PDB file of C-alpha atoms in Angstrom:
ATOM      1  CA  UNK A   1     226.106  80.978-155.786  1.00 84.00           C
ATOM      2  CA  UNK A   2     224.322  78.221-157.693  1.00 89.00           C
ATOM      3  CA  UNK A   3     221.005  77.074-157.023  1.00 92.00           C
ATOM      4  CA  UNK A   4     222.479  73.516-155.324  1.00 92.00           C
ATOM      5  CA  UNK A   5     224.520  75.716-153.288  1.00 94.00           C
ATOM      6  CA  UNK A   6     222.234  77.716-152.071  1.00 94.00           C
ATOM      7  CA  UNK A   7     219.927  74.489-151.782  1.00 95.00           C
ATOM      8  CA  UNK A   8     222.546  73.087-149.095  1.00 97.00           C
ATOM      9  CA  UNK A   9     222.806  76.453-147.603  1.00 97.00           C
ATOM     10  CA  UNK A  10     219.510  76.175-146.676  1.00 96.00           C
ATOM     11  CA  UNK A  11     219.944  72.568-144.941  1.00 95.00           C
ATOM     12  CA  UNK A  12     222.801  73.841-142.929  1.00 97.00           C
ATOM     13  CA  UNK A  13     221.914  77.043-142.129  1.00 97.00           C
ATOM     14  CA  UNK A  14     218.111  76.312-140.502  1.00 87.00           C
ATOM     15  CA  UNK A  15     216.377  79.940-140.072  1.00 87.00           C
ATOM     16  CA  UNK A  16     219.656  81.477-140.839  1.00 94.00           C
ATOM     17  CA  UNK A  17     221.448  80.095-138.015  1.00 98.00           C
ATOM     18  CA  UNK A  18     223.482  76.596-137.450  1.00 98.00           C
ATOM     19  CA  UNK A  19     224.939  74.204-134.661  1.00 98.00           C
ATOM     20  CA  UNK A  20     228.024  71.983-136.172  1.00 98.00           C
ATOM     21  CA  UNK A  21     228.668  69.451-133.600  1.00 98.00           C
ATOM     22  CA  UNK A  22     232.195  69.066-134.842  1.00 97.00           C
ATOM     23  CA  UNK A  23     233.883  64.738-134.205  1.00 96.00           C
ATOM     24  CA  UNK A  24     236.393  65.104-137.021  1.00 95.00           C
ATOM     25  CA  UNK A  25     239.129  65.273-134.335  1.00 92.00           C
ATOM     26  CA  UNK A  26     240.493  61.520-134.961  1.00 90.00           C
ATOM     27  CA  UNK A  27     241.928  63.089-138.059  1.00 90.00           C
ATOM     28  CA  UNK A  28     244.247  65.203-136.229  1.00 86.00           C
ATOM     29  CA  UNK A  29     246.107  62.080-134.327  1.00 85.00           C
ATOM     30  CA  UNK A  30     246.676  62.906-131.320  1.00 83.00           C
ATOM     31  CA  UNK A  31     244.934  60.953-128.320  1.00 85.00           C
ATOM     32  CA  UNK A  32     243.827  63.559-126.134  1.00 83.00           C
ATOM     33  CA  UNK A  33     241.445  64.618-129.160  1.00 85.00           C
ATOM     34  CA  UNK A  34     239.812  61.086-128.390  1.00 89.00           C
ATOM     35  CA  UNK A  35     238.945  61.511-124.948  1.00 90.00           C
ATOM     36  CA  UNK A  36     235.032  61.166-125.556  1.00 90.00           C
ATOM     37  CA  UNK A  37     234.813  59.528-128.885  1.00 92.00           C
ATOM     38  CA  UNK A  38     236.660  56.244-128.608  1.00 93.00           C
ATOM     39  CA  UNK A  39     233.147  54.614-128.616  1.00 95.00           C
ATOM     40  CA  UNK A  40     232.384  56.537-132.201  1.00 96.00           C
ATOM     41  CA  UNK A  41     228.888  54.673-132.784  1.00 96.00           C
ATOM     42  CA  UNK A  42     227.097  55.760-129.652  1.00 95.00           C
ATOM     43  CA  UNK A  43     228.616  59.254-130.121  1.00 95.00           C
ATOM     44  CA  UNK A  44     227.008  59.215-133.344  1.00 96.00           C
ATOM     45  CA  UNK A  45     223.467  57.867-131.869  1.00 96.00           C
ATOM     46  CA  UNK A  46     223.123  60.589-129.245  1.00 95.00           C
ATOM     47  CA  UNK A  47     224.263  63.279-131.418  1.00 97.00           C
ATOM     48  CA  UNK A  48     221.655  62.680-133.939  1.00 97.00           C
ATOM     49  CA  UNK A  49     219.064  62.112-131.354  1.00 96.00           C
ATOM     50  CA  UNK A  50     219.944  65.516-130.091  1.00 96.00           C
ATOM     51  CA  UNK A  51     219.506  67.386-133.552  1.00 97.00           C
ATOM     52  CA  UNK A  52     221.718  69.808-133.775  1.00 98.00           C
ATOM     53  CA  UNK A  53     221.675  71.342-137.354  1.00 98.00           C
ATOM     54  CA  UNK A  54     224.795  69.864-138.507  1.00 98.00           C
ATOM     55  CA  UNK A  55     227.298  67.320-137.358  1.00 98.00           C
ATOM     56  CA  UNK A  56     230.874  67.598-138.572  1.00 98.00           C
ATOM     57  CA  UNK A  57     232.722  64.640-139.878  1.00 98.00           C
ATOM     58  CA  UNK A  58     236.099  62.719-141.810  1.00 97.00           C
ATOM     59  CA  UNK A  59     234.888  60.424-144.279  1.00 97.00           C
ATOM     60  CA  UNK A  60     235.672  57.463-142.529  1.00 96.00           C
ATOM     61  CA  UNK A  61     233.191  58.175-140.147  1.00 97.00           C
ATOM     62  CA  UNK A  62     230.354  59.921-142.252  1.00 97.00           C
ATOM     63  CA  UNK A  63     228.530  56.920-143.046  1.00 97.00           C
ATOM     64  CA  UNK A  64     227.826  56.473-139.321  1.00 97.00           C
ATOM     65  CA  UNK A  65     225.408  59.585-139.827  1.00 98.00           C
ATOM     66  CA  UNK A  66     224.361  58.952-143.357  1.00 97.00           C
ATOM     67  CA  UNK A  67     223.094  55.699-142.847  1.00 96.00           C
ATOM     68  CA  UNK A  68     220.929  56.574-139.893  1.00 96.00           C
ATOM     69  CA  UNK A  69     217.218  56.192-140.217  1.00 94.00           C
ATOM     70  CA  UNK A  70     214.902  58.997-139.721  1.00 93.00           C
ATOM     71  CA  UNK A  71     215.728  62.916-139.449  1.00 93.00           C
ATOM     72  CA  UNK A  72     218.785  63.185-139.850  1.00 95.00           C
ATOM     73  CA  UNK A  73     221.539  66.197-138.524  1.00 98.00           C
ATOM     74  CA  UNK A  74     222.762  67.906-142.272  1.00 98.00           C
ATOM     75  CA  UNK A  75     226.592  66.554-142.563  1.00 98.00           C
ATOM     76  CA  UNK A  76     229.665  68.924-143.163  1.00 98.00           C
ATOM     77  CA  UNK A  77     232.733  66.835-144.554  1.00 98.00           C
ATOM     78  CA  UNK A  78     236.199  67.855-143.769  1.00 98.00           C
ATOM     79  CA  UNK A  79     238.360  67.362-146.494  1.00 98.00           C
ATOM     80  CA  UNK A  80     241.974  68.002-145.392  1.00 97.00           C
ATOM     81  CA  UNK A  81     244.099  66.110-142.703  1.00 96.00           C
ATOM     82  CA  UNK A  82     247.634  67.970-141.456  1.00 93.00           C
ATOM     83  CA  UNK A  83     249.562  67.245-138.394  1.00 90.00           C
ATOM     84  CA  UNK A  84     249.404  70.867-136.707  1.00 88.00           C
ATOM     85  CA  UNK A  85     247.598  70.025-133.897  1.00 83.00           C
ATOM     86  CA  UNK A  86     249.831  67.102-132.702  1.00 79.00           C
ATOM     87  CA  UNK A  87     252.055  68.064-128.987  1.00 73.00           C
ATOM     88  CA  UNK A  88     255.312  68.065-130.566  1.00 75.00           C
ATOM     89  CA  UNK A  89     257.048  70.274-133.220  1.00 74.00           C
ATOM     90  CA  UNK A  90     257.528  68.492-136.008  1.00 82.00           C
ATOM     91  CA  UNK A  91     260.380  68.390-138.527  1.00 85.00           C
ATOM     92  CA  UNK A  92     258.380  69.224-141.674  1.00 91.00           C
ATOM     93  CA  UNK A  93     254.456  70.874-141.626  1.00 90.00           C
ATOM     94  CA  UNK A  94     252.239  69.756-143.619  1.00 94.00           C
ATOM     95  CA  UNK A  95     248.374  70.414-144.450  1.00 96.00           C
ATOM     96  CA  UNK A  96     246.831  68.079-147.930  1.00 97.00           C
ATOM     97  CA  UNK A  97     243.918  67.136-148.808  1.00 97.00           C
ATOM     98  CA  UNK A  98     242.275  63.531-148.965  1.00 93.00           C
ATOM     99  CA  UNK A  99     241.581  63.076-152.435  1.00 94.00           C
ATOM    100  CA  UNK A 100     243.573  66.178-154.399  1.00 94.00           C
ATOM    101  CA  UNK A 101     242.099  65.020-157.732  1.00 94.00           C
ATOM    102  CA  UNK A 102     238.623  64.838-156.623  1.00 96.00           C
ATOM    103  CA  UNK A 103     238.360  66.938-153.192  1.00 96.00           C
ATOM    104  CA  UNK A 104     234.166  67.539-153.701  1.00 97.00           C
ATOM    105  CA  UNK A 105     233.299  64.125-154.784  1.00 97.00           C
ATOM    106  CA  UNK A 106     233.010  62.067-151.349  1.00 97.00           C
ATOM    107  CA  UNK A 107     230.863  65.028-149.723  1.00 98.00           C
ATOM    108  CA  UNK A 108     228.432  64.680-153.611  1.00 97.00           C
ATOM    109  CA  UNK A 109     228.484  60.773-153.077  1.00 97.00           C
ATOM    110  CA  UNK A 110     227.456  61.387-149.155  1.00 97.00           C
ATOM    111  CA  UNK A 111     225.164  64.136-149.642  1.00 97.00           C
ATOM    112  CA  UNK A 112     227.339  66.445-147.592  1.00 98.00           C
ATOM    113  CA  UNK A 113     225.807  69.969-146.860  1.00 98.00           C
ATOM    114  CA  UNK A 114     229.233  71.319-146.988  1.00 98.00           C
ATOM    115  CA  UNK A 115     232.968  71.110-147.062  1.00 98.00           C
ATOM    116  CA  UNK A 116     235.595  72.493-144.438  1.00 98.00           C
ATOM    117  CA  UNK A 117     238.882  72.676-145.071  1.00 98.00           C
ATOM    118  CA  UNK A 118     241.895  74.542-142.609  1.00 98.00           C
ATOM    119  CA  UNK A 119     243.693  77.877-143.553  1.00 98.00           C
ATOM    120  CA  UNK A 120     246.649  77.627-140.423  1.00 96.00           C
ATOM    121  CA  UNK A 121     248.621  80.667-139.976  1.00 95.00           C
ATOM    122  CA  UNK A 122     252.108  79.116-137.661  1.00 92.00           C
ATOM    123  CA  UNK A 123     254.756  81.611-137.111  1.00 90.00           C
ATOM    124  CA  UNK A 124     258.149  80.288-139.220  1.00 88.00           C
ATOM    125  CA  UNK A 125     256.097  77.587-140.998  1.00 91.00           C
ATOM    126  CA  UNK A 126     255.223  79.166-144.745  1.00 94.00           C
ATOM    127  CA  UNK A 127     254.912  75.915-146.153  1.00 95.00           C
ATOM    128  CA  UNK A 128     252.001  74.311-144.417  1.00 95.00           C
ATOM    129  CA  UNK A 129     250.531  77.948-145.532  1.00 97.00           C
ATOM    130  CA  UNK A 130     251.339  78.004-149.000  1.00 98.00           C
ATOM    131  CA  UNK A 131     249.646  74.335-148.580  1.00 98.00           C
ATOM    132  CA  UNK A 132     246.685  75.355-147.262  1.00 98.00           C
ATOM    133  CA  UNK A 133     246.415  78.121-150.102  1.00 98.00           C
ATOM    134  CA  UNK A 134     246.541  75.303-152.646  1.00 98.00           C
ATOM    135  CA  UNK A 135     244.233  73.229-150.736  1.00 98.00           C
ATOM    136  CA  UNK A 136     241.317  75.793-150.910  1.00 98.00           C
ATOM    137  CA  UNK A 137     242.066  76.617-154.637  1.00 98.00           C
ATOM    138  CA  UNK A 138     241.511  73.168-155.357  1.00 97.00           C
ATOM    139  CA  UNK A 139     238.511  73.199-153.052  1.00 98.00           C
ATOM    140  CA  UNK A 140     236.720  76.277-155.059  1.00 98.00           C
ATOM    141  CA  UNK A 141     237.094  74.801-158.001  1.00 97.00           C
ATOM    142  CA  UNK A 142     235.231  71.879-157.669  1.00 97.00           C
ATOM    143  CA  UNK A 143     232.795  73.572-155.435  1.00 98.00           C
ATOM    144  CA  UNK A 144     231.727  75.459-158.210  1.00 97.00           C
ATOM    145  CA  UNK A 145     231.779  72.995-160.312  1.00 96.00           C
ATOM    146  CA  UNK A 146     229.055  70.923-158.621  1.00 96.00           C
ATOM    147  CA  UNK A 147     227.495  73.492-156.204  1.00 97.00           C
ATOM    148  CA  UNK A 148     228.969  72.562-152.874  1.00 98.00           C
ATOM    149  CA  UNK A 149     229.350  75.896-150.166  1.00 98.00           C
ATOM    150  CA  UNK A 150     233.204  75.789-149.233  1.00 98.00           C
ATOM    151  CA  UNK A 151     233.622  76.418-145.046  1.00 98.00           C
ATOM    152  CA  UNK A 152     237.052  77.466-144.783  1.00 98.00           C
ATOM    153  CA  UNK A 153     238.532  77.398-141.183  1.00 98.00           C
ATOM    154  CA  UNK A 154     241.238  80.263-140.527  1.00 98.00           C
ATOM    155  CA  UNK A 155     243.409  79.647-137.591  1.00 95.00           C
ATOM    156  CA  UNK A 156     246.263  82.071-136.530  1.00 95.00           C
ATOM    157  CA  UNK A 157     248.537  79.363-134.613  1.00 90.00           C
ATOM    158  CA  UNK A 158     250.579  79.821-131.565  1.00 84.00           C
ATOM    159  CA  UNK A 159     254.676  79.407-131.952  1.00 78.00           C
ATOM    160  CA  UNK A 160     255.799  76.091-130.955  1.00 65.00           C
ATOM    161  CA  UNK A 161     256.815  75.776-126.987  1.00 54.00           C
ATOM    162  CA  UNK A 162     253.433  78.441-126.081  1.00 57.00           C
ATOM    163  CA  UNK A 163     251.097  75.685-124.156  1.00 53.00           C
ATOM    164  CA  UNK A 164     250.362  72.594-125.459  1.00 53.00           C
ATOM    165  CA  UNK A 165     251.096  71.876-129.177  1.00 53.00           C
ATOM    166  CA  UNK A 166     249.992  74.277-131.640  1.00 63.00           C
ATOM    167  CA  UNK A 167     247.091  76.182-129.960  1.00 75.00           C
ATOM    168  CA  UNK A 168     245.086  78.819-131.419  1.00 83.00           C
ATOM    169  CA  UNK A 169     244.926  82.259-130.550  1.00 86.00           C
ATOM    170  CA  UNK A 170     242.208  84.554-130.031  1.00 91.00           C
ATOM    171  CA  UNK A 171     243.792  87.521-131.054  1.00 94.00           C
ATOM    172  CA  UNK A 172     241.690  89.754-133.085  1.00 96.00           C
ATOM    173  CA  UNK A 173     244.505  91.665-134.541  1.00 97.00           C
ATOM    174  CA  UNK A 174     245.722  88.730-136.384  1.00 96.00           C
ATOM    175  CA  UNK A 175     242.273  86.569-136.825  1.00 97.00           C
ATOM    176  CA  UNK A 176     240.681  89.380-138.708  1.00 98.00           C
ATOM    177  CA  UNK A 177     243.182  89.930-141.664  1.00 98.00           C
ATOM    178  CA  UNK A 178     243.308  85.686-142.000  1.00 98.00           C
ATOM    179  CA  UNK A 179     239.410  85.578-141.729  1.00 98.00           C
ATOM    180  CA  UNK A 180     239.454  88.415-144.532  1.00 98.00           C
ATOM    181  CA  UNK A 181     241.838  86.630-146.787  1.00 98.00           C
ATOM    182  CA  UNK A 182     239.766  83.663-146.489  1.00 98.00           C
ATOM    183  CA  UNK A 183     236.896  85.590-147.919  1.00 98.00           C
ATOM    184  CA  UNK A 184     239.276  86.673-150.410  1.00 98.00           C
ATOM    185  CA  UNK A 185     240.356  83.079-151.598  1.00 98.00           C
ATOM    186  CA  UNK A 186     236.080  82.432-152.208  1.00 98.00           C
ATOM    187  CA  UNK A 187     234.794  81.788-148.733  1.00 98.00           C
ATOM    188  CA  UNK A 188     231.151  80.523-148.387  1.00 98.00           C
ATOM    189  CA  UNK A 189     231.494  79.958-144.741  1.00 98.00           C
ATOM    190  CA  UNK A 190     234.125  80.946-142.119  1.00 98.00           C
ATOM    191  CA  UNK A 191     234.578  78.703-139.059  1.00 98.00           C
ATOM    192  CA  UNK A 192     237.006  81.289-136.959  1.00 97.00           C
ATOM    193  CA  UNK A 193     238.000  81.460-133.346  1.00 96.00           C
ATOM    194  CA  UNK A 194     236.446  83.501-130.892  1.00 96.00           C
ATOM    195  CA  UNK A 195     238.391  86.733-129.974  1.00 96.00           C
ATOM    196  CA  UNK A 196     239.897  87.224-126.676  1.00 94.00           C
ATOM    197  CA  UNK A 197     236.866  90.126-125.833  1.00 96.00           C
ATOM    198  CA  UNK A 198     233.823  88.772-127.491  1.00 96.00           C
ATOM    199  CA  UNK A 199     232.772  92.542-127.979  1.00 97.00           C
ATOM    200  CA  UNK A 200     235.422  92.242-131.123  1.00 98.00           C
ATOM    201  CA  UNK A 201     234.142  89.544-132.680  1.00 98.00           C
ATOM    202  CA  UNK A 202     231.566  92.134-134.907  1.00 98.00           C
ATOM    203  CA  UNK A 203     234.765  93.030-136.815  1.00 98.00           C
ATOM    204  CA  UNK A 204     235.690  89.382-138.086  1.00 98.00           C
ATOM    205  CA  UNK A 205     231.702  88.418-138.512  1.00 98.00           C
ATOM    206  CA  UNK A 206     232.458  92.426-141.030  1.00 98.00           C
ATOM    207  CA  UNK A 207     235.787  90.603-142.502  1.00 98.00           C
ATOM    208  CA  UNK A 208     233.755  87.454-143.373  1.00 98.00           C
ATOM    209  CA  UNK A 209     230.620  89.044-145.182  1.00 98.00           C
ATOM    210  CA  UNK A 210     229.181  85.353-145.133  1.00 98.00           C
ATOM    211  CA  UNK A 211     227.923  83.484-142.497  1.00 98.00           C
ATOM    212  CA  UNK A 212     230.480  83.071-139.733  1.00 98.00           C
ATOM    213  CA  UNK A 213     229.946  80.095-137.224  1.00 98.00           C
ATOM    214  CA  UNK A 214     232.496  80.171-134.218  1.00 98.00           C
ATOM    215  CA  UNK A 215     235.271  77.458-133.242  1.00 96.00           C
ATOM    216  CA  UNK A 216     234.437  75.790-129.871  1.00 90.00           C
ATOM    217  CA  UNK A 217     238.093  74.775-129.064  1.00 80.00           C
ATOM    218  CA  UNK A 218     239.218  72.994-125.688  1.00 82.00           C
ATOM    219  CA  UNK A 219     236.565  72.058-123.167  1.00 86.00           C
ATOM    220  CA  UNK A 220     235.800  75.022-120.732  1.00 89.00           C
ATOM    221  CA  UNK A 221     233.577  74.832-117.513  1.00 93.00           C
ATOM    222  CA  UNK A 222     229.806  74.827-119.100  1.00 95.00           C
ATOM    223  CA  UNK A 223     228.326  78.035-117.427  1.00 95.00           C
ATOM    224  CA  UNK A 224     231.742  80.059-119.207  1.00 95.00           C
ATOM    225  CA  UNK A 225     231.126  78.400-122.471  1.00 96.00           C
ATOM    226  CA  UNK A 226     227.331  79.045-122.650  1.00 97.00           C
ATOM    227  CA  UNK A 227     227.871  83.040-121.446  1.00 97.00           C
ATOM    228  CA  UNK A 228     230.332  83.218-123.749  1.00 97.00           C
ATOM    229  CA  UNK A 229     228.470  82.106-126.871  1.00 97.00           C
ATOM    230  CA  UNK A 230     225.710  84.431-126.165  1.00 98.00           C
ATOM    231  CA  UNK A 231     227.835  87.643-126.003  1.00 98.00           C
ATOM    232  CA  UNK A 232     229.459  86.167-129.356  1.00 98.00           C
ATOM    233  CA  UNK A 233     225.957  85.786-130.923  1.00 98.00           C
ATOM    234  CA  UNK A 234     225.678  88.895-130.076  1.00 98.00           C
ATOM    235  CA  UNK A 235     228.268  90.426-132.345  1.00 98.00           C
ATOM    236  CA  UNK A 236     226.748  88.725-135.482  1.00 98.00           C
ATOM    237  CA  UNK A 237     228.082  85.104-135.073  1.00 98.00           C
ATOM    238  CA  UNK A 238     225.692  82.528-137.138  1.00 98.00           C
ATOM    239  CA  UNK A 239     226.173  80.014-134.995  1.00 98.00           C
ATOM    240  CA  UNK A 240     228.915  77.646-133.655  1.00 98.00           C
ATOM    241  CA  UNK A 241     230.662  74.709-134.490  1.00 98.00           C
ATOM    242  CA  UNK A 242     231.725  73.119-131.735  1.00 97.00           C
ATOM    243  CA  UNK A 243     233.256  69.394-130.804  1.00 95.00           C
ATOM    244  CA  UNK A 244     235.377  68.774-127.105  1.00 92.00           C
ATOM    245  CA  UNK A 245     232.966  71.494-125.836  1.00 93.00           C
ATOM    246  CA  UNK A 246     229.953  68.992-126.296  1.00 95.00           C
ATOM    247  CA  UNK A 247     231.063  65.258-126.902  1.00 94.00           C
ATOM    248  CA  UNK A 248     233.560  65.596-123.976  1.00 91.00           C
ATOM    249  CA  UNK A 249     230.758  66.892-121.434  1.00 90.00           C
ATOM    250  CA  UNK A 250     229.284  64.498-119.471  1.00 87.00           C
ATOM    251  CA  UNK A 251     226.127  65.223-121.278  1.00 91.00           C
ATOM    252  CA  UNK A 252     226.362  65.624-124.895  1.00 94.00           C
ATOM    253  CA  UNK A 253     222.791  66.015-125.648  1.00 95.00           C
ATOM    254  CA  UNK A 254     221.565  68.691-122.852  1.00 96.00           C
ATOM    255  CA  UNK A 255     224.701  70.672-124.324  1.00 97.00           C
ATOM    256  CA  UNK A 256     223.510  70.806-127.555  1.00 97.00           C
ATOM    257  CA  UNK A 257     219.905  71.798-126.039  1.00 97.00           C
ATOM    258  CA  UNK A 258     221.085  74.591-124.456  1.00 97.00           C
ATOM    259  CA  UNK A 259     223.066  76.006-127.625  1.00 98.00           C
ATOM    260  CA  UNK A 260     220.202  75.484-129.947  1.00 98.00           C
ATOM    261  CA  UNK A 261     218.209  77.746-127.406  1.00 98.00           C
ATOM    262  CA  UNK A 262     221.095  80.546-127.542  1.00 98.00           C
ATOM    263  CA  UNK A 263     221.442  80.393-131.389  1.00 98.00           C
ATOM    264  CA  UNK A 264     217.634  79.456-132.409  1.00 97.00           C
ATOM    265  CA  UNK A 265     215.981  81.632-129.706  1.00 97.00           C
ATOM    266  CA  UNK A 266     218.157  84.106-128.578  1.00 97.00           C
ATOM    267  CA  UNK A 267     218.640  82.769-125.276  1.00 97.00           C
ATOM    268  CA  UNK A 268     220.716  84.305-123.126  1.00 97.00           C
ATOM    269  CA  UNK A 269     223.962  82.828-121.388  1.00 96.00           C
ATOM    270  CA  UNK A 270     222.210  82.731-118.020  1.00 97.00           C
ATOM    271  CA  UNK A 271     218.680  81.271-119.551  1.00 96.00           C
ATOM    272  CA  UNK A 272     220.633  78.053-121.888  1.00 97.00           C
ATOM    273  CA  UNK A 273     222.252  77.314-118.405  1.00 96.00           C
ATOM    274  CA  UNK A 274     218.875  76.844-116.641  1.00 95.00           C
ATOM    275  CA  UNK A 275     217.725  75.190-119.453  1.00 94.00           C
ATOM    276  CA  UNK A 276     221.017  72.564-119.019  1.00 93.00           C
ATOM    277  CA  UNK A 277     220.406  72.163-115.311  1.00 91.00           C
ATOM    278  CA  UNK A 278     216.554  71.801-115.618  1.00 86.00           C
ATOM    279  CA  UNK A 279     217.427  68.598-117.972  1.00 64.00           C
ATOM    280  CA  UNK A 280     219.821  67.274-115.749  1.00 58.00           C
ATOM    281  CA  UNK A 281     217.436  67.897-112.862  1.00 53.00           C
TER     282      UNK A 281
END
């Protein structure tokens, strides 16, 4: 890794560790994705003023956090927009990046700490795969070109007609192999989903060797989602990057509070939900 990579390591990963608040969902198009960010400045206000160690964003939206006065949240720029995540199966699948020529140079002209960029896995879709293989090929190469750390997102998707849309699954079986060709194809960080029993997530933080941060997902009830995180800090996760779990809670900011505690002090589930309440108190 060069020496600017490992610089922007270092802004992302504070103390080794990381919260990505992720609001990259308008990408995906698909309204429910909105509920909580259809007023995208203030989002953007009381994110920063909470200070997590990283906010997640399209670049439409990045300047909203790179124009911001004062200490600033380090930004992580997703590079790719696909339709997998929309309610209905769709004729064709499809995964590209926004700028194919250039993929690295609107995170180097924002001062991004980092690029993200999907690997799906949807049973009897190969080409949105194949697409996504291209995608981070492309991605490596400029990385190392200009020192940029490459967070590649691994998602082993649900058959169409399972729930609603294409939803992620948390089976370990599957997740690991995905998370380990992702290292494979040049990984700096992996952004995977939580397994079904958080006492297996050790073997895809093993699959990764690099700093694994875990996907948030769908809101869940707070007290689940802060236990939860703390059993899968446990098992060697780096952190989290999580988005409907904390912009679509009625508190954003007391959220983030209570994460930082879990993956900056060790807190435990039980302890980051006192620490919620007390603020609301």
């Amino acid at each position: 890794m060069s020496a600017s990579s490992k610089a922007r390591m270092k802004r992302l990963f504070r103390h080794g560790r990381c919260l990505d608040v992720a609001v990259d969902h308008g990408i995906a198009n698909e309204p429910d994705f909105l509920q909580g960010l259809e007023n995208i400045d203030a989002v953007m206000q009381n994110l920063i003023a909470a200070q997590p160690d990283a906010i997640q964003l399209n670049y439409g939206q990045a300047d909203l956090l790179q124009c911001a006065e004062g200490v600033k949240p380090a930004l992580v720029l997703r590079t790719d927009v696909g339709n997998a995540y929309n309610a209905v199966r769709h004729r064709e699948m499809w995964a590209v990046l926004h700028n194919p020529d250039e993929p690295v140079l609107a995170a180097l002209q924002l001062d991004a700490a980092a690029v993200v960029v999907n690997l799906y896995l949807i049973p009897d879709e190969p080409a949105i795969f194949r697409m996504c293989i291209e995608n981070i090929g492309r991605l490596r190469h400029a990385c190392d070109r200009y020192g940029m750390p490459l967070m590649i997102e691994p998602l082993v998707m649900a058959p169409a007609g399972q729930g609603a849309a294409y939803g992620s699954l948390g089976d370990a079986e599957q997740i690991v192999p995905l998370v380990r060709l992702a290292r494979e194809l040049g990984a700096d960080i992996i952004k995977a989903d939580p397994t079904d029993n958080p006492a297996d997530f050790h073997r895809v933080v093993e699959a990764a060797r690099c700093p694994t941060l875990v996907r948030g997902g769908g809101k869940g009830e707070i007290g689940a989602v802060l236990h939860k995180s703390a059993l899968l800090m446990a098992q060697g996760a780096s952190g989290m990057v999580y988005g409907r779990n904390v912009y679509q809670h009625a508190s954003p900011a007391r959220v983030v509070a209570a994460l930082m505690a879990i993956i900056h002090q060790g807190a435990s589930g039980e302890d980051a939900l006192a620490l919620y309440q007390q603020a609301d108190a």
